[in-house]
Coordinates of C-alpha atoms in Angstrom, one line a residue:
Chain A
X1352 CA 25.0 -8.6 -45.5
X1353 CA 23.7 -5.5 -43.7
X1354 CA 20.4 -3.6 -44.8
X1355 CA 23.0 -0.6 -44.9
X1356 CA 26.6 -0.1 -45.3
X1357 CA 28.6 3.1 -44.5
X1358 CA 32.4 3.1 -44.2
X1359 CA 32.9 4.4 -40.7
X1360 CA 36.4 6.0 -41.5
X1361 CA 37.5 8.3 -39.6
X1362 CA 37.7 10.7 -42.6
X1363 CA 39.8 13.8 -42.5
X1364 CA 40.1 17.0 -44.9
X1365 CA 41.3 20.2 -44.4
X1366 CA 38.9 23.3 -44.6
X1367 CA 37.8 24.4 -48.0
X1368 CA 37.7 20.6 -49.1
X1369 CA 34.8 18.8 -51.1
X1370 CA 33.8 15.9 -49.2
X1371 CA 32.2 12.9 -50.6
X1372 CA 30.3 10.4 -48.2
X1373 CA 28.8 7.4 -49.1
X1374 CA 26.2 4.8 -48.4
X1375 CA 24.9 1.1 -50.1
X1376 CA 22.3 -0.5 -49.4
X1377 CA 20.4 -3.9 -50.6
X1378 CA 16.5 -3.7 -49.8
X1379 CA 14.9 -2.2 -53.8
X1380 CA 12.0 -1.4 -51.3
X1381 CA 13.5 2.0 -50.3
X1382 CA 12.1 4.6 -50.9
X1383 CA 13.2 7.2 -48.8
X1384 CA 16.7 8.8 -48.4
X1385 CA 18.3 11.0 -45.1
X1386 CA 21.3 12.2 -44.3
X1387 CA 21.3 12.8 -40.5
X1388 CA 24.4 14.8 -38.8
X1389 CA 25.1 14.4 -35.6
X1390 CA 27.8 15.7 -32.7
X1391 CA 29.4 14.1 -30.0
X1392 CA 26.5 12.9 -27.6
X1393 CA 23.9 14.6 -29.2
X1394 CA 20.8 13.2 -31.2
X1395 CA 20.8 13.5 -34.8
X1396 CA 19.9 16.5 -36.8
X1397 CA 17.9 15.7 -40.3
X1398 CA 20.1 17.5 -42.7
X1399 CA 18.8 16.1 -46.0
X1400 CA 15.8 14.2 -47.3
X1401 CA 15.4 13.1 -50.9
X1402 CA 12.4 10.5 -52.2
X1403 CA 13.1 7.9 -55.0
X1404 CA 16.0 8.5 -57.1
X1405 CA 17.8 12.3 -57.6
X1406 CA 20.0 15.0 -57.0
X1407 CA 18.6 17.5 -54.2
X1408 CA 20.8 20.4 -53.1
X1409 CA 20.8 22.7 -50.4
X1410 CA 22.9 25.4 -49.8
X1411 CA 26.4 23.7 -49.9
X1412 CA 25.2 20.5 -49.4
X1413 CA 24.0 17.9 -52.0
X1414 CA 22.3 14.5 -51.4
X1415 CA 22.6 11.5 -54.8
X1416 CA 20.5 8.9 -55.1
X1417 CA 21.0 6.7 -57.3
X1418 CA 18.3 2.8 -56.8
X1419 CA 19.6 1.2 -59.8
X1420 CA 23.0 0.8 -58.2
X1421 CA 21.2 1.0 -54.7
X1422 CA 24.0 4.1 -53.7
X1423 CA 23.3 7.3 -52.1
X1424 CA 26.1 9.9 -51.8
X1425 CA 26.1 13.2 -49.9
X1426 CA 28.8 16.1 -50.8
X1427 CA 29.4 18.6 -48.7
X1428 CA 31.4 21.8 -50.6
X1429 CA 33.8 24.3 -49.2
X1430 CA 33.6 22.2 -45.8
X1431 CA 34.1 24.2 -42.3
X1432 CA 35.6 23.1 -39.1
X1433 CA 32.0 23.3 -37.7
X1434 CA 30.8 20.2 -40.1
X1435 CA 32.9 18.2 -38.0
X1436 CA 30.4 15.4 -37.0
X1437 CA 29.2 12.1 -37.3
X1438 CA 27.4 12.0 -39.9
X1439 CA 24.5 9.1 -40.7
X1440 CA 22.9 7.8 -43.6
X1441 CA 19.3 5.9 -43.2
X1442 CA 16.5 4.4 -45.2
X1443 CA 13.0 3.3 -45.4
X1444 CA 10.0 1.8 -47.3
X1445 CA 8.0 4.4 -46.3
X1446 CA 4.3 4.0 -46.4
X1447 CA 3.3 2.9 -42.9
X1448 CA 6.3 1.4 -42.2
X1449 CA 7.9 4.9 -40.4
X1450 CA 11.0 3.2 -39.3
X1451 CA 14.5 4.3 -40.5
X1452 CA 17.3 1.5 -41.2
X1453 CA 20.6 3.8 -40.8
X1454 CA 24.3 2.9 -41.4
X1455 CA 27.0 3.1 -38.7
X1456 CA 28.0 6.7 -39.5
X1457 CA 31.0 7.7 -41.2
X1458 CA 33.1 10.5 -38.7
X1459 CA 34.4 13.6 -40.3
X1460 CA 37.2 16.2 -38.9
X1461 CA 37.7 19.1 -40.9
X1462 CA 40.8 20.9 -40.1
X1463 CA 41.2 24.2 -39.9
Chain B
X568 CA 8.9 25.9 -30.7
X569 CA 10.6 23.3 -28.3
X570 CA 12.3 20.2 -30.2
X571 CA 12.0 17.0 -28.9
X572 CA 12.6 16.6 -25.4
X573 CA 13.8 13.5 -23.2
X574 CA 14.5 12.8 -19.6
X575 CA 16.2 12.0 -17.9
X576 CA 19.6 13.3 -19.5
X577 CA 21.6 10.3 -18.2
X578 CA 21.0 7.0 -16.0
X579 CA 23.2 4.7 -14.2
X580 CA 21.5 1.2 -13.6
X581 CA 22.9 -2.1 -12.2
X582 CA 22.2 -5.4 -13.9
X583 CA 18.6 -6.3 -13.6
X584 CA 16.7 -3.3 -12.5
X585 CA 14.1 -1.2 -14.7
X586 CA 14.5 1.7 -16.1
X587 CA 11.8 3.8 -17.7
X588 CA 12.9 6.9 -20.3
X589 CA 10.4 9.6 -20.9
X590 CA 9.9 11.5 -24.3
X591 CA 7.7 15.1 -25.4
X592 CA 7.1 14.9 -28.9
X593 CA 7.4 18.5 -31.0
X594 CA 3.8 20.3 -30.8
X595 CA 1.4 19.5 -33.1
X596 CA 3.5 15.8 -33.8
X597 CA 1.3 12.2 -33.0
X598 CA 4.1 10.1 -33.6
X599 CA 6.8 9.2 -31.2
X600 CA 9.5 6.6 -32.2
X601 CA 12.4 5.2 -30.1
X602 CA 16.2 4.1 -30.9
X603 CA 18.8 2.4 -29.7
X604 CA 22.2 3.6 -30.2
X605 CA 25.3 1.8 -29.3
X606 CA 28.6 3.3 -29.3
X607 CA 30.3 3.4 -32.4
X608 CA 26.9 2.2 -34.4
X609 CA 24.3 3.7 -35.9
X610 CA 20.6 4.1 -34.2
X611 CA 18.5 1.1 -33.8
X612 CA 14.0 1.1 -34.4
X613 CA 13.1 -0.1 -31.3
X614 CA 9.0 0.9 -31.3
X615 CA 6.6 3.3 -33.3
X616 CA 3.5 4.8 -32.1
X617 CA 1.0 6.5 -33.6
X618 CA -1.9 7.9 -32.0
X619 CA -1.5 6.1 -28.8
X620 CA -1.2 2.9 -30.8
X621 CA 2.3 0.9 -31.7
X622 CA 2.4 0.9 -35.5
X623 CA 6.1 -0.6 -35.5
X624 CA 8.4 -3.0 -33.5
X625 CA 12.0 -3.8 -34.5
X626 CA 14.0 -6.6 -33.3
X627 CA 14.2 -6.6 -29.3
X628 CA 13.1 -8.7 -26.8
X629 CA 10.3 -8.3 -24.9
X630 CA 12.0 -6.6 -21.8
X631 CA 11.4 -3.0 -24.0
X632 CA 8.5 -2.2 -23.7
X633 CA 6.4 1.6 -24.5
X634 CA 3.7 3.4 -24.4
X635 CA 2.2 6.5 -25.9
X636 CA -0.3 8.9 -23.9
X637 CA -3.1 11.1 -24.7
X638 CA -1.0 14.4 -25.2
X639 CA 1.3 12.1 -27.5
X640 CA 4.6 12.0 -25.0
X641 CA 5.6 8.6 -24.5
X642 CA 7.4 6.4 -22.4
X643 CA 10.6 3.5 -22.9
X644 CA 10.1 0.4 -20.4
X645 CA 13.7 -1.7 -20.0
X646 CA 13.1 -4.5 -17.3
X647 CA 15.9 -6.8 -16.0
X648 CA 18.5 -4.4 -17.5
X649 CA 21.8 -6.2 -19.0
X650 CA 25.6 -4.9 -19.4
X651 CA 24.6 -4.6 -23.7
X652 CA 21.7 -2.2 -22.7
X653 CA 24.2 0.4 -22.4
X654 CA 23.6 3.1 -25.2
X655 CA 21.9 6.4 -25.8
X656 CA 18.1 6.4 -26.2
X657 CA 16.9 8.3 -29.0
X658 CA 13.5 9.7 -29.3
X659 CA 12.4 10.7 -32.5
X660 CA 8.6 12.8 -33.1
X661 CA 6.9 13.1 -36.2
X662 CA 3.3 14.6 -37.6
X663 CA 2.7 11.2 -39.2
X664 CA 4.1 7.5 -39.4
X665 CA 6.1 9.0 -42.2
X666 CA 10.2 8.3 -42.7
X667 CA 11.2 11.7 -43.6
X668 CA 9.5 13.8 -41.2
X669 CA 11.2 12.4 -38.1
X670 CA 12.9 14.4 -35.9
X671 CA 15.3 13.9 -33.0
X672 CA 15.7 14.8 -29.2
X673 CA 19.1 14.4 -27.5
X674 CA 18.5 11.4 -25.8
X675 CA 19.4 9.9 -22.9
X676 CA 22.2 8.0 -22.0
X677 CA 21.8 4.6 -20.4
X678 CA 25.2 2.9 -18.4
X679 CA 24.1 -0.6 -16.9
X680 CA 27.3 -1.3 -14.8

């Protein structure tokens, strides 16, 4: 079993759409929660950060995290053609351990 | 302020040469960390350092290798290259060995023909 699972999809809505994405994940020893986006061969942009368990919104995004069922979710509302992306969960104890565990990426088109 | 930098842009290598990767962390960061990315896969911790030391190593052999310098940029070492060292090189930077502060450059993109 992977440190982190993300269903890959693709995954396609139309504009206006709420989007749900989702990640699991089995080391209890995280701590700390991203959401990364990132566009076709480009590095990935830190959209979202939350630490520990919570809801954290900004803007028309929200980032879940919920450790008892070790599931994080991130929704994206009224969703534009231009959140088309990859877009990348990841993970990590934190402390001095800096390193983040992310999942494959889950691709999303939004069409116009 | 300039993001994260990286050169070169992209690479072409055959089987068995090196390859070194060069990365400018954000001003003001001390932390440089590098990933692996493979098509279709999520970035891979390949090496963490912190004030010119390594404070992190993930799961790769010892032909990857790094470095940090005194103004904090850094440099990836890939000897005897291999066909599965194809992917894009990630540089992250960050003000401390902290996991939500890191922050990515565009990498580069390695083909090992």
């Amino acid at each position: 079993q992977k440190e982190v699972e993300q269903d890959p999809g693709p995954l396609s809505v139309p504009e206006g759409a709420i989007v749900s994405l989702n990640c699991t994940y089995s080391n209890s020893a995280f701590q700390y929660f991203m959401w990364y986006r990132q566009y076709s061969r480009k590095g990935p942009e830190l959209l979202m950060y939350t630490y520990s368990s919570g809801n954290k919104e900004d803007g028309r995004f929200t980032a879940q995290v919920d450790k008892s069922s070790k599931y994080i979710s991130l929704f994206i509302r009224d969703s534009q053609p231009s959140d088309s992306a990859t877009y990348l969960c990841a993970m990590s104890a934190g402390g001095s351990q800096g390193n983040l565990i992310f999942g494959k990426g889950t691709k999303l088109s939004v069409k116009p | 302020d300039a993001g994260v930098t990286q050169s070169p842009t992209h690479l072409i290598k055959t089987r068995g040469q090196q390859v070194t990767l060069r990365c400018s962390p954000i001003s003001g960061h001390k932390s440089v960390s590098w990933y692996q990315q493979v098509l279709g896969q999520g970035p891979q911790f390949i090496f963490q350092y912190y004030e010119k030391e390594e404070r992190g190593r993930g799961n790769f052999p010892d032909r990857f290798s790094a470095r940090q310098f005194p103004n904090y940029s850094s440099e990836l070492n890939v000897n005897a290259l291999l066909l599965g060292d194809s992917a894009l090189y990630l540089c992250a930077s960050s003000p401390v060995v902290r996991a939500d502060t890191q922050y990515f450059g565009p990498g580069t993109r390695l083909t090992v023909l």
